[in-house]
PDB file of C-alpha atoms in Angstrom:
ATOM      1  CA  MET A   1      13.222  -5.112  11.037  1.00 42.00           C
ATOM      2  CA  ASN A   2      11.646  -7.528   8.001  1.00 44.00           C
ATOM      3  CA  GLU A   3      11.073  -5.522   5.604  1.00 47.00           C
ATOM      4  CA  VAL A   4       9.679  -7.569   2.838  1.00 47.00           C
ATOM      5  CA  GLY A   5       5.974  -7.862   1.557  1.00 57.00           C
ATOM      6  CA  SER A   6       3.053  -5.947   2.879  1.00 78.00           C
ATOM      7  CA  ARG A   7       1.621  -6.071   6.109  1.00 86.00           C
ATOM      8  CA  GLY A   8      -1.960  -4.534   4.823  1.00 91.00           C
ATOM      9  CA  LEU A   9      -4.050  -1.852   5.040  1.00 95.00           C
ATOM     10  CA  LEU A  10      -3.103   0.300   8.325  1.00 96.00           C
ATOM     11  CA  VAL A  11      -5.798   3.485   9.205  1.00 97.00           C
ATOM     12  CA  PHE A  12      -3.903   6.138  10.213  1.00 98.00           C
ATOM     13  CA  VAL A  13      -6.019   9.744  11.714  1.00 98.00           C
ATOM     14  CA  ASP A  14      -4.295  12.586  13.014  1.00 97.00           C
ATOM     15  CA  ASP A  15      -5.474  16.099  12.442  1.00 95.00           C
ATOM     16  CA  ASP A  16      -0.928  17.070  12.979  1.00 94.00           C
ATOM     17  CA  LYS A  17      -0.229  16.345   9.846  1.00 93.00           C
ATOM     18  CA  TRP A  18       3.700  18.198   9.889  1.00 93.00           C
ATOM     19  CA  ASN A  19       4.640  15.621  13.332  1.00 93.00           C
ATOM     20  CA  MET A  20       3.275  12.851  11.757  1.00 96.00           C
ATOM     21  CA  GLU A  21       4.709  12.064   8.705  1.00 97.00           C
ATOM     22  CA  PRO A  22       7.864  10.019   9.498  1.00 97.00           C
ATOM     23  CA  TYR A  23       5.559   8.401  11.935  1.00 97.00           C
ATOM     24  CA  VAL A  24       3.794   7.376   7.982  1.00 97.00           C
ATOM     25  CA  GLU A  25       6.417   7.118   6.564  1.00 97.00           C
ATOM     26  CA  ALA A  26       8.177   4.764   8.728  1.00 96.00           C
ATOM     27  CA  LEU A  27       5.315   2.325   8.931  1.00 96.00           C
ATOM     28  CA  SER A  28       5.172   2.673   4.723  1.00 96.00           C
ATOM     29  CA  LYS A  29       8.385   1.754   4.442  1.00 94.00           C
ATOM     30  CA  TYR A  30       8.179  -1.069   7.018  1.00 92.00           C
ATOM     31  CA  GLY A  31       5.585  -2.832   4.984  1.00 93.00           C
ATOM     32  CA  TRP A  32       2.009  -0.993   5.737  1.00 95.00           C
ATOM     33  CA  ASP A  33      -0.360   0.056   3.385  1.00 95.00           C
ATOM     34  CA  VAL A  34      -0.517   3.095   4.982  1.00 97.00           C
ATOM     35  CA  LYS A  35      -3.542   5.472   4.515  1.00 97.00           C
ATOM     36  CA  TYR A  36      -3.329   8.631   6.183  1.00 97.00           C
ATOM     37  CA  PHE A  37      -6.435  11.140   7.075  1.00 97.00           C
ATOM     38  CA  SER A  38      -6.111  13.971   8.449  1.00 96.00           C
ATOM     39  CA  GLY A  39      -9.951  14.843   9.524  1.00 94.00           C
ATOM     40  CA  VAL A  40     -12.237  12.470  11.095  1.00 96.00           C
ATOM     41  CA  ASP A  41     -14.910  12.761   8.085  1.00 96.00           C
ATOM     42  CA  SER A  42     -13.004  11.570   5.517  1.00 97.00           C
ATOM     43  CA  ALA A  43     -11.132   8.510   7.597  1.00 97.00           C
ATOM     44  CA  LEU A  44     -14.507   7.099   8.372  1.00 97.00           C
ATOM     45  CA  GLU A  45     -16.083   7.526   5.126  1.00 97.00           C
ATOM     46  CA  PHE A  46     -12.969   5.720   3.535  1.00 97.00           C
ATOM     47  CA  ILE A  47     -13.604   3.008   7.041  1.00 97.00           C
ATOM     48  CA  ARG A  48     -17.425   2.495   5.942  1.00 96.00           C
ATOM     49  CA  ASN A  49     -16.605   1.536   2.736  1.00 96.00           C
ATOM     50  CA  GLU A  50     -13.139   0.430   2.790  1.00 93.00           C
ATOM     51  CA  GLY A  51     -12.927  -0.679   6.344  1.00 92.00           C
ATOM     52  CA  SER A  52     -13.099  -4.784   5.762  1.00 93.00           C
ATOM     53  CA  SER A  53      -9.121  -4.812   4.210  1.00 93.00           C
ATOM     54  CA  MET A  54      -7.951  -2.535   7.165  1.00 95.00           C
ATOM     55  CA  ARG A  55      -5.826  -5.033   9.219  1.00 94.00           C
ATOM     56  CA  LEU A  56      -4.931  -2.196  12.092  1.00 95.00           C
ATOM     57  CA  LEU A  57      -5.890   1.116  13.513  1.00 97.00           C
ATOM     58  CA  ILE A  58      -4.045   4.415  14.499  1.00 98.00           C
ATOM     59  CA  TRP A  59      -5.857   7.272  15.554  1.00 97.00           C
ATOM     60  CA  ASP A  60      -5.390  10.416  17.762  1.00 96.00           C
ATOM     61  CA  MET A  61      -7.669  11.735  20.380  1.00 93.00           C
ATOM     62  CA  MET A  62      -7.536  15.398  20.564  1.00 91.00           C
ATOM     63  CA  MET A  63      -9.070  16.023  16.208  1.00 91.00           C
ATOM     64  CA  PRO A  64     -11.768  18.489  15.625  1.00 90.00           C
ATOM     65  CA  PRO A  65     -14.999  16.890  15.570  1.00 85.00           C
ATOM     66  CA  GLY A  66     -16.376  17.801  11.806  1.00 85.00           C
ATOM     67  CA  LYS A  67     -19.412  17.328  10.521  1.00 89.00           C
ATOM     68  CA  SER A  68     -19.577  13.630  11.473  1.00 85.00           C
ATOM     69  CA  PHE A  69     -19.576  14.640  16.092  1.00 83.00           C
ATOM     70  CA  ASP A  70     -20.573  18.029  15.620  1.00 76.00           C
ATOM     71  CA  ASN A  71     -23.038  17.941  16.792  1.00 76.00           C
ATOM     72  CA  GLN A  72     -22.406  15.547  19.824  1.00 70.00           C
ATOM     73  CA  GLU A  73     -20.567  16.424  23.251  1.00 57.00           C
ATOM     74  CA  HIS A  74     -16.686  16.178  21.635  1.00 59.00           C
ATOM     75  CA  SER A  75     -15.059  18.572  24.407  1.00 59.00           C
ATOM     76  CA  HIS A  76     -14.286  21.628  22.055  1.00 54.00           C
ATOM     77  CA  GLY A  77     -12.327  18.554  20.115  1.00 51.00           C
ATOM     78  CA  LEU A  78     -10.536  16.887  23.287  1.00 70.00           C
ATOM     79  CA  ALA A  79     -12.996  13.823  22.904  1.00 84.00           C
ATOM     80  CA  THR A  80     -13.098  13.398  19.196  1.00 90.00           C
ATOM     81  CA  GLY A  81     -10.738  10.406  18.933  1.00 92.00           C
ATOM     82  CA  ARG A  82     -13.197   8.679  21.347  1.00 93.00           C
ATOM     83  CA  LEU A  83     -16.238   9.301  19.465  1.00 94.00           C
ATOM     84  CA  PHE A  84     -14.052   8.503  15.776  1.00 96.00           C
ATOM     85  CA  PHE A  85     -13.186   5.162  17.851  1.00 97.00           C
ATOM     86  CA  GLU A  86     -16.691   4.193  19.201  1.00 95.00           C
ATOM     87  CA  ALA A  87     -17.940   4.697  15.541  1.00 95.00           C
ATOM     88  CA  VAL A  88     -15.000   2.099  14.038  1.00 96.00           C
ATOM     89  CA  ARG A  89     -15.921  -0.131  17.021  1.00 95.00           C
ATOM     90  CA  LYS A  90     -19.864  -0.736  15.979  1.00 95.00           C
ATOM     91  CA  LEU A  91     -18.831  -1.531  12.497  1.00 96.00           C
ATOM     92  CA  PHE A  92     -15.592  -2.971  13.027  1.00 95.00           C
ATOM     93  CA  PRO A  93     -15.364  -4.493  16.375  1.00 93.00           C
ATOM     94  CA  ARG A  94     -12.398  -6.708  16.347  1.00 92.00           C
ATOM     95  CA  VAL A  95     -10.115  -4.730  13.875  1.00 94.00           C
ATOM     96  CA  PRO A  96      -6.756  -4.112  16.637  1.00 95.00           C
ATOM     97  CA  ALA A  97      -6.325  -0.132  17.271  1.00 96.00           C
ATOM     98  CA  ILE A  98      -3.655   1.788  18.676  1.00 96.00           C
ATOM     99  CA  LEU A  99      -4.544   5.406  20.742  1.00 96.00           C
ATOM    100  CA  LEU A 100      -1.589   7.682  19.520  1.00 96.00           C
ATOM    101  CA  THR A 101      -2.138  10.785  21.811  1.00 95.00           C
ATOM    102  CA  ILE A 102       0.072  13.535  23.646  1.00 93.00           C
ATOM    103  CA  LEU A 103      -2.836  12.771  26.435  1.00 89.00           C
ATOM    104  CA  ARG A 104      -0.634  12.160  30.476  1.00 89.00           C
ATOM    105  CA  ASP A 105      -3.987  11.182  31.847  1.00 88.00           C
ATOM    106  CA  GLU A 106      -3.083   7.743  32.961  1.00 91.00           C
ATOM    107  CA  VAL A 107      -6.962   6.871  33.826  1.00 91.00           C
ATOM    108  CA  VAL A 108      -8.107   7.207  29.858  1.00 90.00           C
ATOM    109  CA  LEU A 109      -4.596   5.849  28.319  1.00 92.00           C
ATOM    110  CA  ASP A 110      -5.922   2.779  31.108  1.00 93.00           C
ATOM    111  CA  LYS A 111      -9.184   2.640  29.633  1.00 94.00           C
ATOM    112  CA  TYR A 112      -8.217   1.960  25.804  1.00 94.00           C
ATOM    113  CA  ARG A 113      -5.282  -0.370  26.827  1.00 93.00           C
ATOM    114  CA  LYS A 114      -8.196  -2.454  28.612  1.00 93.00           C
ATOM    115  CA  MET A 115     -10.000  -2.882  25.586  1.00 93.00           C
ATOM    116  CA  PRO A 116      -9.753  -5.629  23.798  1.00 92.00           C
ATOM    117  CA  HIS A 117      -7.928  -5.282  20.514  1.00 93.00           C
ATOM    118  CA  CYS A 118      -6.764  -1.945  21.706  1.00 94.00           C
ATOM    119  CA  THR A 119      -3.828   0.176  22.898  1.00 94.00           C
ATOM    120  CA  ALA A 120      -2.816   3.532  23.619  1.00 95.00           C
ATOM    121  CA  LEU A 121       0.691   4.612  23.561  1.00 95.00           C
ATOM    122  CA  ARG A 122       1.981   8.268  24.404  1.00 95.00           C
ATOM    123  CA  LYS A 123       3.103   9.987  21.521  1.00 95.00           C
ATOM    124  CA  GLN A 124       6.320  11.967  23.423  1.00 94.00           C
ATOM    125  CA  ASP A 125       7.209   7.962  24.095  1.00 94.00           C
ATOM    126  CA  ILE A 126       7.623   6.428  20.788  1.00 94.00           C
ATOM    127  CA  LEU A 127       9.828   7.509  18.254  1.00 94.00           C
ATOM    128  CA  PRO A 128       8.529   6.233  14.206  1.00 94.00           C
ATOM    129  CA  SER A 129      10.964   3.382  14.541  1.00 92.00           C
ATOM    130  CA  GLY A 130       9.693   2.330  17.869  1.00 93.00           C
ATOM    131  CA  LEU A 131       6.168   2.427  16.832  1.00 94.00           C
ATOM    132  CA  THR A 132       6.640   0.098  13.242  1.00 92.00           C
ATOM    133  CA  GLU A 133       7.986  -2.737  15.672  1.00 91.00           C
ATOM    134  CA  PHE A 134       5.484  -1.921  18.544  1.00 92.00           C
ATOM    135  CA  ALA A 135       2.511  -1.627  15.345  1.00 91.00           C
ATOM    136  CA  GLU A 136       4.165  -5.227  14.215  1.00 89.00           C
ATOM    137  CA  GLN A 137       3.548  -6.874  17.215  1.00 88.00           C
ATOM    138  CA  PHE A 138       0.372  -5.958  18.316  1.00 89.00           C
ATOM    139  CA  PHE A 139      -1.014  -6.370  14.884  1.00 87.00           C
ATOM    140  CA  LEU A 140       0.438 -10.410  15.099  1.00 85.00           C
ATOM    141  CA  SER A 141      -0.874 -10.714  18.989  1.00 84.00           C
ATOM    142  CA  ASN A 142      -4.448  -9.362  17.418  1.00 73.00           C
ATOM    143  CA  GLY A 143      -4.527  -6.690  19.668  1.00 68.00           C
ATOM    144  CA  SER A 144      -4.331  -8.933  22.793  1.00 59.00           C
ATOM    145  CA  SER A 145      -0.815  -8.361  24.102  1.00 49.00           C
ATOM    146  CA  PRO A 146      -0.240  -6.487  27.815  1.00 43.00           C
ATOM    147  CA  ALA A 147       3.114  -7.837  27.202  1.00 43.00           C
ATOM    148  CA  LEU A 148       3.347  -5.232  24.772  1.00 44.00           C
ATOM    149  CA  LEU A 149       2.979  -2.444  26.708  1.00 44.00           C
ATOM    150  CA  PRO A 150       6.390   0.254  27.062  1.00 44.00           C
ATOM    151  CA  THR A 151       7.240   0.327  30.797  1.00 41.00           C
ATOM    152  CA  GLU A 152       8.451   3.629  32.001  1.00 41.00           C
TER     153      GLU A 152
END
């Protein structure tokens, strides 16, 4: 593992701070400047103001809608991540992005895996150290390498 130098700004959005802390710590130790947000409102505000320096996005699918998406169909938070990602893509369509979720629905996961500069991982399938390695390779490939998808 190469821990030399900064890899740049990584925005990490997930409402489960307790369980995501090991991932955030591992990514930080690996050299990413991680900005962690537990809510979509603060994350979107940051991205609107500082997003031009964002080099990688990691986000969850199921989160509270916040004020940003409260008036949209978010399926009681189950689709907040989709709405969040669509908002980010309108601002920064080419930033590499990793959906990190507990979803098991392969149709939904494949939808994100097939999008340009995007992929999806299940939290239960990847340890923090594995995410650091995956994030690095995904970023270096500009989010376009299907060979990086984990296999079962």
